[in-house]
Amino acid sequence: DVAPHQYLVRSLDGSPGPVPTADVTPWRPGDVSPAVDLLQRAYPPVDPCRPCAPSGSHDAWEEYLIRLVGASGCGVFDPHASGTIAGPDGRLRGLVLASRLSPDVGHIAQVAVDVESRGAGMGRHLVDSACACLAGDGCRLVTLFVNERNRGALALYASLGFRFGGRFLSAG
C-alpha cells in the first residue's frame, strides 16, 4: 500500500495573523499522555502507510510524541508555538505541535482534533495560533506535511494560505 503526501508551504511575511487566544494552552511536558490518548481517538487505529505510529498502538503514539518533542527529527520542538485545547470536561480535544527547521522557517509537525470536536473550527484555530507564534518569533515561512487522502485537512490548509510545495510517497 502506498499513500501520497503533500508538502505545503505558507508565507508568514507581512502580518503575523491572529493573536493566540486564551483557550490554546501552551504545550507542557505533562501533555504527552493526554496527547497520546487524543491521537489514538483522532486517527484510524492502523494505517501501514502512516509515517508515524502506523500500528496506532498507545506505545507507538507515545514513542512518536516523545521523539517529536524531545529530539530534532522534525526540527527543534517549539513549545511556545505548540498548544492544546481542552474540552469543558478537561479532556484534551485538540493539539498543534510546531518546530523550527531554521531561525526563519517553522514547521507544523502535528495537528489533531478529536473526532467529536471536528467541524467547529478548532483545527483552524490551532493552526492560526501556531502560525501567529512562529511569525511573532521571526519565522517567515511555515511548512507541513499532509496525507492527500485527508481532503478535509487539505481544504483547511488551502483556506489558511498554504500552497503546494512538493509530494512524497509513504509505503507500508
mmCIF file of C-alpha atoms in Angstrom, residues 99-163:
data_model
loop_
_atom_site.group_PDB
_atom_site.id
_atom_site.type_symbol
_atom_site.label_atom_id
_atom_site.label_comp_id
_atom_site.label_asym_id
_atom_site.label_seq_id
_atom_site.Cartn_x
_atom_site.Cartn_y
_atom_site.Cartn_z
ATOM 1 C CA SER A 99 9.071 23.043 15.456
ATOM 2 C CA ARG A 100 11.781 25.228 13.969
ATOM 3 C CA LEU A 101 13.596 23.997 10.876
ATOM 4 C CA SER A 102 15.773 27.111 10.864
ATOM 5 C CA PRO A 103 15.612 30.533 12.537
ATOM 6 C CA ASP A 104 13.129 31.783 9.935
ATOM 7 C CA VAL A 105 11.286 28.565 8.983
ATOM 8 C CA GLY A 106 8.731 26.904 11.242
ATOM 9 C CA HIS A 107 7.086 23.529 10.751
ATOM 10 C CA ILE A 108 3.724 22.284 11.942
ATOM 11 C CA ALA A 109 4.590 18.737 12.857
ATOM 12 C CA GLN A 110 1.195 17.602 14.131
ATOM 13 C CA VAL A 111 -2.412 18.797 14.218
ATOM 14 C CA ALA A 112 -5.055 16.585 15.794
ATOM 15 C CA VAL A 113 -8.676 17.238 16.681
ATOM 16 C CA ASP A 114 -10.880 14.739 18.473
ATOM 17 C CA VAL A 115 -13.486 13.256 16.108
ATOM 18 C CA GLU A 116 -16.263 14.545 18.404
ATOM 19 C CA SER A 117 -14.918 18.126 18.171
ATOM 20 C CA ARG A 118 -14.430 18.389 14.407
ATOM 21 C CA GLY A 119 -16.291 20.884 12.281
ATOM 22 C CA ALA A 120 -16.278 23.692 14.857
ATOM 23 C CA GLY A 121 -13.114 25.460 13.653
ATOM 24 C CA MET A 122 -10.746 24.033 16.263
ATOM 25 C CA GLY A 123 -8.156 22.873 13.692
ATOM 26 C CA ARG A 124 -8.159 26.334 12.075
ATOM 27 C CA HIS A 125 -7.801 27.971 15.477
ATOM 28 C CA LEU A 126 -4.864 25.737 16.449
ATOM 29 C CA VAL A 127 -3.004 26.307 13.156
ATOM 30 C CA ASP A 128 -3.675 30.072 13.304
ATOM 31 C CA SER A 129 -2.304 30.156 16.841
ATOM 32 C CA ALA A 130 0.879 28.260 15.908
ATOM 33 C CA CYS A 131 1.445 30.455 12.832
ATOM 34 C CA ALA A 132 0.959 33.638 14.880
ATOM 35 C CA CYS A 133 3.512 32.452 17.458
ATOM 36 C CA LEU A 134 6.010 31.401 14.786
ATOM 37 C CA ALA A 135 5.622 34.719 12.928
ATOM 38 C CA GLY A 136 5.972 36.657 16.179
ATOM 39 C CA ASP A 137 9.222 34.797 16.839
ATOM 40 C CA GLY A 138 10.692 35.715 13.440
ATOM 41 C CA CYS A 139 9.610 32.915 11.115
ATOM 42 C CA ARG A 140 8.975 33.974 7.532
ATOM 43 C CA LEU A 141 7.727 30.571 6.328
ATOM 44 C CA VAL A 142 5.871 27.641 7.833
ATOM 45 C CA THR A 143 5.658 24.142 6.346
ATOM 46 C CA LEU A 144 3.700 20.964 6.990
ATOM 47 C CA PHE A 145 3.017 17.522 5.508
ATOM 48 C CA VAL A 146 -0.476 16.149 4.897
ATOM 49 C CA ASN A 147 -1.814 12.868 3.547
ATOM 50 C CA GLU A 148 -3.532 13.527 0.208
ATOM 51 C CA ARG A 149 -6.379 11.261 1.308
ATOM 52 C CA ASN A 150 -7.219 13.740 4.079
ATOM 53 C CA ARG A 151 -9.405 16.021 1.947
ATOM 54 C CA GLY A 152 -10.720 17.976 4.940
ATOM 55 C CA ALA A 153 -7.218 18.890 6.080
ATOM 56 C CA LEU A 154 -6.148 19.806 2.537
ATOM 57 C CA ALA A 155 -9.119 22.182 2.234
ATOM 58 C CA LEU A 156 -8.384 23.705 5.656
ATOM 59 C CA TYR A 157 -4.717 24.299 4.863
ATOM 60 C CA ALA A 158 -5.549 25.817 1.449
ATOM 61 C CA SER A 159 -8.005 28.204 3.132
ATOM 62 C CA LEU A 160 -5.242 29.220 5.544
ATOM 63 C CA GLY A 161 -2.882 30.164 2.707
ATOM 64 C CA PHE A 162 -0.763 27.014 2.463
ATOM 65 C CA ARG A 163 0.418 26.216 -1.061
#
